[in-house]
Short mmCIF file of C-alpha atoms in Angstrom, two decimals:
data_model
loop_
_atom_site.label_atom_id
_atom_site.label_comp_id
_atom_site.label_asym_id
_atom_site.label_seq_id
_atom_site.Cartn_x
_atom_site.Cartn_y
_atom_site.Cartn_z
CA UNK A 1 -13.01 18.36 -8.76
CA UNK A 2 -10.69 15.98 -10.57
CA UNK A 3 -7.31 14.50 -9.81
CA UNK A 4 -4.39 16.60 -11.03
CA UNK A 5 -0.78 15.57 -11.44
CA UNK A 6 1.60 17.57 -9.28
CA UNK A 7 4.27 19.10 -11.52
CA UNK A 8 6.92 21.09 -9.64
CA UNK A 9 8.51 23.92 -11.61
CA UNK A 10 11.85 22.65 -10.36
CA UNK A 11 12.59 19.04 -9.44
CA UNK A 12 16.33 18.63 -9.16
CA UNK A 13 16.55 14.85 -8.92
CA UNK A 14 15.39 13.68 -12.35
CA UNK A 15 13.26 14.79 -15.33
CA UNK A 16 9.86 13.43 -14.37
CA UNK A 17 7.86 13.63 -17.58
CA UNK A 18 7.34 10.54 -19.70
CA UNK A 19 6.71 7.97 -16.98
CA UNK A 20 3.56 5.90 -16.44
CA UNK A 21 3.24 7.28 -12.93
CA UNK A 22 3.14 10.84 -11.64
CA UNK A 23 5.25 12.39 -8.92
CA UNK A 24 2.05 12.87 -6.98
CA UNK A 25 -1.63 13.72 -7.29
CA UNK A 26 -3.77 16.37 -5.66
CA UNK A 27 -7.44 17.16 -5.44
CA UNK A 28 -8.81 19.97 -3.33
CA UNK A 29 -7.38 19.76 0.17
CA UNK A 30 -5.73 16.35 -0.31
CA UNK A 31 -2.52 15.10 -1.94
CA UNK A 32 -0.78 11.78 -2.45
CA UNK A 33 2.83 11.25 -3.53
CA UNK A 34 4.26 8.29 -5.37
CA UNK A 35 6.92 6.29 -3.58
CA UNK A 36 10.35 7.88 -3.87
CA UNK A 37 13.84 6.64 -3.09
CA UNK A 38 17.03 8.70 -3.06
CA UNK A 39 17.66 7.92 -6.74
CA UNK A 40 18.80 10.86 -8.83
CA UNK A 41 19.78 11.18 -12.49
CA UNK A 42 23.54 11.47 -12.98
CA UNK A 43 24.03 13.37 -16.22
CA UNK A 44 27.69 12.37 -16.40
CA UNK A 45 26.82 8.70 -16.87
CA UNK A 46 23.25 9.10 -18.09
CA UNK A 47 21.76 6.86 -15.40
CA UNK A 48 19.84 6.98 -12.15
CA UNK A 49 22.13 6.46 -9.16
CA UNK A 50 21.71 5.76 -5.44
CA UNK A 51 24.38 6.23 -2.82
CA UNK A 52 24.91 7.07 0.81
CA UNK A 53 23.99 5.82 4.25
CA UNK A 54 20.44 5.14 5.42
CA UNK A 55 20.28 8.63 6.92
CA UNK A 56 21.45 10.21 3.66
CA UNK A 57 19.02 8.17 1.59
CA UNK A 58 16.13 8.99 3.93
CA UNK A 59 16.89 12.71 3.78
CA UNK A 60 16.85 12.68 -0.01
CA UNK A 61 13.70 10.57 -0.25
CA UNK A 62 11.85 12.83 2.19
CA UNK A 63 13.17 15.96 0.46
CA UNK A 64 11.69 14.70 -2.81
CA UNK A 65 8.29 13.95 -1.33
CA UNK A 66 8.12 17.24 0.55
CA UNK A 67 9.15 19.17 -2.58
CA UNK A 68 6.29 17.49 -4.46
CA UNK A 69 3.81 18.39 -1.73
CA UNK A 70 5.13 21.95 -1.59
CA UNK A 71 4.48 22.33 -5.33
CA UNK A 72 0.81 21.59 -4.60
CA UNK A 73 0.63 23.97 -1.64
CA UNK A 74 1.15 21.46 1.18
CA UNK A 75 3.72 21.46 3.97
CA UNK A 76 5.17 18.96 6.45
CA UNK A 77 2.43 19.88 8.92
CA UNK A 78 -0.18 18.57 6.46
CA UNK A 79 1.19 15.01 6.23
CA UNK A 80 -1.29 12.47 7.59
CA UNK A 81 0.30 9.14 6.65
CA UNK A 82 3.83 7.99 5.93
CA UNK A 83 4.59 4.70 4.20
CA UNK A 84 8.19 3.54 4.37
CA UNK A 85 9.41 0.55 2.40
CA UNK A 86 12.54 -0.66 4.15
CA UNK A 87 14.69 -3.35 2.55
CA UNK A 88 15.91 -6.42 4.38
CA UNK A 89 19.45 -5.12 3.84
CA UNK A 90 18.57 -1.73 5.34
CA UNK A 91 16.52 -2.99 8.29
CA UNK A 92 19.41 -2.82 10.77
CA UNK A 93 19.76 0.94 10.08
CA UNK A 94 16.05 1.70 10.27
CA UNK A 95 16.40 3.86 13.38
CA UNK A 96 18.43 6.33 11.31
CA UNK A 97 15.55 6.70 8.86
CA UNK A 98 13.05 7.01 11.70
CA UNK A 99 15.17 9.81 13.18
CA UNK A 100 15.06 11.74 9.92
CA UNK A 101 11.29 11.32 9.71
CA UNK A 102 10.74 12.57 13.26
CA UNK A 103 13.01 15.55 12.61
CA UNK A 104 11.06 16.55 9.49
CA UNK A 105 7.50 15.53 10.39
CA UNK A 106 7.41 15.11 14.14
CA UNK A 107 5.14 12.38 15.47
CA UNK A 108 1.85 13.59 14.03
CA UNK A 109 1.40 11.27 11.02
CA UNK A 110 0.57 7.58 11.03
CA UNK A 111 3.62 5.51 10.07
CA UNK A 112 3.39 2.30 8.08
CA UNK A 113 6.57 0.31 7.68
CA UNK A 114 6.76 -2.48 5.12
CA UNK A 115 9.82 -4.72 5.08
CA UNK A 116 10.55 -5.51 1.42
CA UNK A 117 13.02 -7.87 -0.18
CA UNK A 118 14.65 -4.98 -1.97
CA UNK A 119 13.77 -1.98 -4.13
CA UNK A 120 13.99 -1.63 -7.88
CA UNK A 121 17.16 0.45 -7.43
CA UNK A 122 19.32 -2.25 -5.88
CA UNK A 123 21.38 0.15 -3.74
CA UNK A 124 18.27 1.85 -2.30
CA UNK A 125 17.37 0.95 1.28
CA UNK A 126 14.29 3.12 1.76
CA UNK A 127 11.32 4.30 -0.29
CA UNK A 128 8.94 6.93 1.09
CA UNK A 129 5.33 7.73 0.20
CA UNK A 130 3.27 10.52 1.79
CA UNK A 131 -0.43 11.33 2.08
CA UNK A 132 -1.43 14.86 3.07
CA UNK A 133 -4.54 16.85 3.97
CA UNK A 134 -4.59 20.59 4.60
CA UNK A 135 -4.32 21.03 8.34
CA UNK A 136 -2.93 17.53 8.84
CA UNK A 137 -6.28 15.77 9.08
CA UNK A 138 -7.46 14.65 12.51
CA UNK A 139 -5.05 12.98 14.89
CA UNK A 140 -7.21 10.38 16.61
CA UNK A 141 -4.45 8.99 18.80
CA UNK A 142 -1.08 10.54 19.49
CA UNK A 143 2.11 8.52 19.27
CA UNK A 144 3.13 7.15 22.64
CA UNK A 145 6.60 6.28 23.75
CA UNK A 146 5.22 3.43 25.85
CA UNK A 147 5.08 0.30 23.70
CA UNK A 148 1.59 -0.82 22.83
CA UNK A 149 0.84 -4.45 22.05
CA UNK A 150 0.88 -4.97 18.30
CA UNK A 151 3.16 -2.06 17.52
CA UNK A 152 6.70 -2.09 16.24
CA UNK A 153 7.32 1.65 16.42
CA UNK A 154 5.35 4.32 18.27
CA UNK A 155 2.86 5.85 15.84
CA UNK A 156 -0.20 8.05 15.75
CA UNK A 157 -3.55 7.06 14.28
CA UNK A 158 -4.88 9.69 11.89
CA UNK A 159 -7.97 10.41 9.85
CA UNK A 160 -7.20 11.70 6.38
CA UNK A 161 -9.39 12.73 3.48
CA UNK A 162 -13.02 11.58 3.20
CA UNK A 163 -13.17 9.75 6.51
CA UNK A 164 -10.25 7.40 5.82
CA UNK A 165 -8.55 6.20 9.01
CA UNK A 166 -4.99 4.91 8.89
CA UNK A 167 -3.50 2.45 11.35
CA UNK A 168 0.24 1.90 11.73
CA UNK A 169 1.56 -1.47 10.61
CA UNK A 170 0.45 -4.05 13.18
CA UNK A 171 2.89 -6.78 14.20
CA UNK A 172 2.83 -9.86 16.50
CA UNK A 173 4.83 -8.08 19.18
CA UNK A 174 3.50 -7.66 22.71
CA UNK A 175 3.80 -4.70 25.08
CA UNK A 176 7.11 -6.08 26.38
CA UNK A 177 8.60 -6.08 22.89
CA UNK A 178 8.49 -9.86 22.54
CA UNK A 179 7.15 -11.77 19.53
CA UNK A 180 4.08 -13.78 20.51
CA UNK A 181 3.15 -17.35 19.47
CA UNK A 182 6.54 -18.05 17.92
CA UNK A 183 6.28 -20.56 15.08
CA UNK A 184 2.45 -20.36 14.98
CA UNK A 185 1.45 -18.29 11.95
CA UNK A 186 -2.32 -18.52 12.37
CA UNK A 187 -2.17 -17.50 16.04
CA UNK A 188 0.07 -14.57 15.14
CA UNK A 189 -2.38 -13.59 12.41
CA UNK A 190 -5.27 -13.62 14.90
CA UNK A 191 -3.23 -11.63 17.42
CA UNK A 192 -2.40 -8.96 14.83
CA UNK A 193 -6.01 -8.57 13.65
CA UNK A 194 -7.25 -8.40 17.23
CA UNK A 195 -4.71 -5.69 18.04
CA UNK A 196 -5.86 -3.77 14.96
CA UNK A 197 -9.38 -4.11 16.32
CA UNK A 198 -8.24 -2.72 19.68
CA UNK A 199 -6.66 0.28 17.94
CA UNK A 200 -9.82 0.96 15.96
CA UNK A 201 -12.04 0.65 19.03
CA UNK A 202 -9.82 3.17 20.80
CA UNK A 203 -10.79 5.75 18.15
CA UNK A 204 -14.48 4.86 17.97
CA UNK A 205 -14.40 2.31 15.15
CA UNK A 206 -14.27 -1.49 14.81
CA UNK A 207 -12.82 -4.05 12.42
CA UNK A 208 -16.19 -3.83 10.68
CA UNK A 209 -15.02 -0.45 9.35
CA UNK A 210 -11.90 -1.97 7.71
CA UNK A 211 -11.73 -1.39 3.96
CA UNK A 212 -8.39 -3.11 3.31
CA UNK A 213 -6.13 -5.55 5.13
CA UNK A 214 -2.82 -6.02 3.35
CA UNK A 215 -0.71 -8.70 5.00
CA UNK A 216 2.97 -9.52 4.73
CA UNK A 217 4.25 -12.96 5.68
CA UNK A 218 7.05 -15.36 4.71
CA UNK A 219 7.22 -18.14 2.11
CA UNK A 220 7.14 -20.74 4.90
CA UNK A 221 3.57 -19.71 5.77
CA UNK A 222 2.12 -20.76 2.40
CA UNK A 223 1.36 -24.26 3.67
CA UNK A 224 -0.82 -22.97 6.51
CA UNK A 225 -2.11 -19.71 5.03
CA UNK A 226 -5.59 -21.18 4.52
CA UNK A 227 -5.91 -21.21 8.29
CA UNK A 228 -6.42 -17.43 8.19
CA UNK A 229 -9.84 -17.91 6.53
CA UNK A 230 -11.48 -18.92 9.81
CA UNK A 231 -9.85 -16.03 11.66
CA UNK A 232 -10.94 -13.48 9.05
CA UNK A 233 -14.47 -14.88 8.90
CA UNK A 234 -14.80 -14.48 12.65
CA UNK A 235 -13.24 -11.04 13.01
CA UNK A 236 -14.02 -9.19 9.77
CA UNK A 237 -17.16 -8.24 7.84
CA UNK A 238 -19.16 -7.39 10.95
CA UNK A 239 -21.02 -4.41 9.49
CA UNK A 240 -24.49 -3.62 8.16
CA UNK A 241 -23.79 -5.03 4.70
CA UNK A 242 -21.61 -7.95 5.79
CA UNK A 243 -18.88 -6.45 3.60
CA UNK A 244 -15.41 -7.90 3.96
CA UNK A 245 -12.45 -5.61 3.29
CA UNK A 246 -10.22 -5.83 0.27
CA UNK A 247 -7.08 -7.85 0.93
CA UNK A 248 -3.67 -8.73 -0.43
CA UNK A 249 -0.87 -11.05 0.64
CA UNK A 250 2.85 -10.55 -0.02
CA UNK A 251 5.74 -12.80 1.03
CA UNK A 252 9.10 -11.49 2.24
CA UNK A 253 12.08 -13.47 3.50
CA UNK A 254 12.18 -11.44 6.72
CA UNK A 255 9.78 -9.22 8.63
CA UNK A 256 10.10 -6.62 11.38
CA UNK A 257 11.59 -8.84 14.08
CA UNK A 258 13.06 -12.35 14.30
CA UNK A 259 10.20 -14.80 14.77
CA UNK A 260 7.54 -12.48 13.31
CA UNK A 261 5.62 -14.41 10.64
CA UNK A 262 3.07 -11.74 9.69
CA UNK A 263 2.44 -8.00 9.71
CA UNK A 264 -0.74 -6.29 8.53
CA UNK A 265 -1.63 -2.81 7.28
CA UNK A 266 -5.26 -1.95 8.00
CA UNK A 267 -7.18 0.99 6.55
CA UNK A 268 -10.68 1.85 7.74
CA UNK A 269 -13.40 4.32 6.81
CA UNK A 270 -16.14 6.14 8.67
CA UNK A 271 -18.46 5.74 5.69
CA UNK A 272 -20.81 2.76 5.19
CA UNK A 273 -19.13 0.03 3.14
CA UNK A 274 -20.51 -1.22 -0.18
CA UNK A 275 -19.13 -4.24 -2.01
CA UNK A 276 -18.09 -3.66 -5.62
CA UNK A 277 -17.99 -6.89 -7.64
CA UNK A 278 -18.43 -7.22 -11.41
CA UNK A 279 -19.94 -10.67 -10.86
CA UNK A 280 -16.88 -12.71 -10.02
CA UNK A 281 -18.33 -15.69 -8.17
CA UNK A 282 -15.00 -16.70 -6.62
CA UNK A 283 -15.48 -13.99 -4.00
CA UNK A 284 -18.77 -15.51 -2.78
CA UNK A 285 -16.94 -17.79 -0.36
CA UNK A 286 -13.89 -15.65 0.37
CA UNK A 287 -13.27 -13.38 3.33
CA UNK A 288 -12.26 -10.43 1.21
CA UNK A 289 -13.97 -8.37 -1.49
CA UNK A 290 -12.64 -7.38 -4.91
CA UNK A 291 -13.64 -3.77 -4.24
CA UNK A 292 -15.12 -1.75 -1.40
CA UNK A 293 -16.72 1.65 -1.89
CA UNK A 294 -16.62 3.93 1.15
CA UNK A 295 -17.63 7.51 0.53
CA UNK A 296 -15.72 8.69 -2.54
CA UNK A 297 -13.00 6.06 -2.21
CA UNK A 298 -12.85 2.72 -3.99
CA UNK A 299 -10.52 0.39 -2.12
CA UNK A 300 -9.49 -2.79 -3.91
CA UNK A 301 -7.93 -6.14 -3.16
CA UNK A 302 -4.58 -7.07 -4.56
CA UNK A 303 -4.84 -8.27 -8.18
CA UNK A 304 -2.66 -10.78 -10.00
CA UNK A 305 -2.93 -12.74 -13.25
CA UNK A 306 -5.85 -14.97 -12.31
CA UNK A 307 -8.72 -16.36 -14.35
CA UNK A 308 -11.69 -15.18 -12.29
CA UNK A 309 -13.87 -18.12 -13.35
CA UNK A 310 -11.50 -21.08 -13.18
CA UNK A 311 -9.16 -19.52 -10.57
CA UNK A 312 -6.20 -20.72 -12.61
CA UNK A 313 -3.03 -18.67 -12.57
CA UNK A 314 -2.26 -17.21 -16.00
CA UNK A 315 0.95 -16.74 -18.01
CA UNK A 316 3.40 -18.43 -15.67
CA UNK A 317 6.86 -17.04 -16.42
CA UNK A 318 5.71 -14.10 -18.62
CA UNK A 319 5.58 -10.91 -16.54
CA UNK A 320 4.32 -8.74 -19.39
CA UNK A 321 1.30 -10.94 -20.02
CA UNK A 322 0.71 -11.23 -16.28
CA UNK A 323 0.66 -7.43 -16.06
CA UNK A 324 -1.89 -7.25 -18.90
CA UNK A 325 -4.18 -9.70 -17.11
CA UNK A 326 -3.69 -7.96 -13.77
CA UNK A 327 -4.40 -4.44 -14.99
CA UNK A 328 -7.16 -5.80 -17.21
CA UNK A 329 -8.97 -7.11 -14.12
CA UNK A 330 -8.47 -3.78 -12.34
CA UNK A 331 -9.98 -1.91 -15.30
CA UNK A 332 -12.91 -4.34 -15.37
CA UNK A 333 -13.64 -3.53 -11.74
CA UNK A 334 -13.29 0.20 -12.39
CA UNK A 335 -15.68 0.01 -15.34
CA UNK A 336 -18.23 -1.86 -13.22
CA UNK A 337 -17.94 0.94 -10.64
CA UNK A 338 -18.57 3.56 -13.33
CA UNK A 339 -14.95 4.70 -13.31
CA UNK A 340 -12.02 4.66 -15.70
CA UNK A 341 -8.22 4.50 -15.48
CA UNK A 342 -8.11 8.29 -15.03
CA UNK A 343 -9.71 7.78 -11.62
CA UNK A 344 -6.93 5.54 -10.32
CA UNK A 345 -5.46 7.27 -7.31
CA UNK A 346 -2.71 4.87 -6.28
CA UNK A 347 -1.10 1.64 -7.38
CA UNK A 348 1.38 -0.33 -5.31
CA UNK A 349 3.17 -3.01 -7.33
CA UNK A 350 4.97 -5.95 -5.79
CA UNK A 351 7.19 -7.78 -8.24
CA UNK A 352 8.76 -11.10 -7.29
CA UNK A 353 12.52 -10.63 -7.06
CA UNK A 354 13.27 -13.36 -9.61
CA UNK A 355 11.21 -11.43 -12.21
CA UNK A 356 12.95 -8.08 -11.77
CA UNK A 357 14.81 -8.40 -15.08
CA UNK A 358 11.44 -8.27 -16.86
CA UNK A 359 9.92 -5.49 -14.74
CA UNK A 360 10.13 -2.93 -17.57
CA UNK A 361 7.42 -4.92 -19.33
CA UNK A 362 4.99 -3.74 -16.64
CA UNK A 363 5.63 -0.10 -17.58
CA UNK A 364 4.79 -0.94 -21.20
CA UNK A 365 1.46 -2.40 -20.09
CA UNK A 366 0.70 0.63 -17.92
CA UNK A 367 1.43 2.93 -20.87
CA UNK A 368 -1.05 0.96 -22.99
CA UNK A 369 -3.85 0.60 -20.43
CA UNK A 370 -3.58 3.59 -18.09
CA UNK A 371 -3.91 7.29 -18.84
CA UNK A 372 -2.92 10.73 -17.54
CA UNK A 373 -2.79 12.09 -14.93
CA UNK A 374 -1.32 8.64 -14.10
CA UNK A 375 -1.75 7.21 -10.60
CA UNK A 376 0.62 7.88 -7.73
CA UNK A 377 2.63 4.68 -7.71
CA UNK A 378 5.04 2.71 -5.59
CA UNK A 379 6.95 -0.43 -6.54
CA UNK A 380 8.97 -2.90 -4.51
CA UNK A 381 10.35 -6.40 -4.82
CA UNK A 382 9.06 -9.29 -2.73
CA UNK A 383 10.42 -12.78 -2.19
CA UNK A 384 7.30 -14.47 -3.54
CA UNK A 385 3.51 -14.28 -3.76
CA UNK A 386 0.90 -16.60 -2.28
CA UNK A 387 0.48 -18.37 -5.61
CA UNK A 388 3.97 -19.42 -6.71
CA UNK A 389 3.01 -18.91 -10.38
CA UNK A 390 2.51 -15.17 -9.85
CA UNK A 391 5.27 -12.66 -10.56
CA UNK A 392 3.25 -9.49 -9.91
CA UNK A 393 0.53 -8.30 -7.55
CA UNK A 394 -0.97 -4.81 -7.63
CA UNK A 395 -2.83 -3.00 -4.82
CA UNK A 396 -4.98 -0.25 -6.44
CA UNK A 397 -7.15 2.54 -5.03
CA UNK A 398 -9.46 4.85 -6.98
CA UNK A 399 -11.32 8.07 -6.23
CA UNK A 400 -14.85 8.84 -7.41
CA UNK A 401 -15.34 12.39 -8.73
CA UNK A 402 -17.39 14.50 -6.31
CA UNK A 403 -20.22 14.77 -8.84
CA UNK A 404 -20.32 11.05 -9.68
CA UNK A 405 -23.84 9.55 -9.40
CA UNK A 406 -22.50 6.91 -7.00
CA UNK A 407 -21.52 9.79 -4.70
CA UNK A 408 -24.40 12.22 -5.20
CA UNK A 409 -27.12 9.60 -5.56
CA UNK A 410 -28.47 11.55 -8.54
CA UNK A 411 -28.55 9.66 -11.82
CA UNK A 412 -27.67 11.62 -14.95
#
């Protein structure tokens, strides 16, 4: 089986051919959509437009994603994970979006909520991305109305395709709804990882099964971010191979609640973890891996324009060249894994807000380096990245073909 682009016979919001991303991908009993806002093409003015309240925008965004899934034979009952990018400007109206989601999907899927600086369409407040598995995967823990420590919203924990387990976004909020360790970033970071560990243990796993930890913090935490190394070294990588998960760090001006300095999205797998590293020695002392193979999935750390030998940031101020270096590193990792750009399943791009005027240059790089069926993709704007020289960071995931030697164990 190979990844196939989902191409609805009718998609009323915009003509979708010609982009360097697909509306969504499917393979067998699984499907993944790109991130979609409420943007639609207005023929009268020849542009994409966004309008309406948070509820209106959420209804349109969900209608798009569900139409894409329907074109591949999936329904709302098959959705296993929801990712919602909510802008700082739209955060106050988030409950309206959550109401739309519950109306359409119930409380079965895992919900991840990322607070972003804004979206590429300035008037958009919400972007939605869906994962689906026929039958809805396995719900490992139902959503509970009683607040659980570490949660922001009630959410299920689900197992999707190929043993992948999704946690909801974990925040430094206790069971009373209060932010813990106010002003202490490292303590909040530890609290959040420990709560993620509690959630995994409740479904028969541990933090040693984590394949990615993507964290969101604020620019003020840069000065103390190195303090997370000790926490990660203690809590992560406790598995047979000593494999740390892939990781990424994005900075936003505001997170889920006043006083929250970090939030983390954790993905885990039931498969044994194998490190995938083309020979980049910088990862020898880090608490994250460039790539982690688990079953048929290749989970990767966030990539930016970095010289892997000298660890110097590259092309400060030139987003196009940064994108070339970033996607070049991703392709190097894929090649080492015996894969190519056609095996890219998802890419999530975070562009620093001050670079948004040059963001089209990234599409030009994708057109040059990536190929059809094009990955399911999501893009959002952040306040900054951990290295101030960076304007772009990409979180990629790839899927090994079922007959790949790394999956079957049989060499050609």
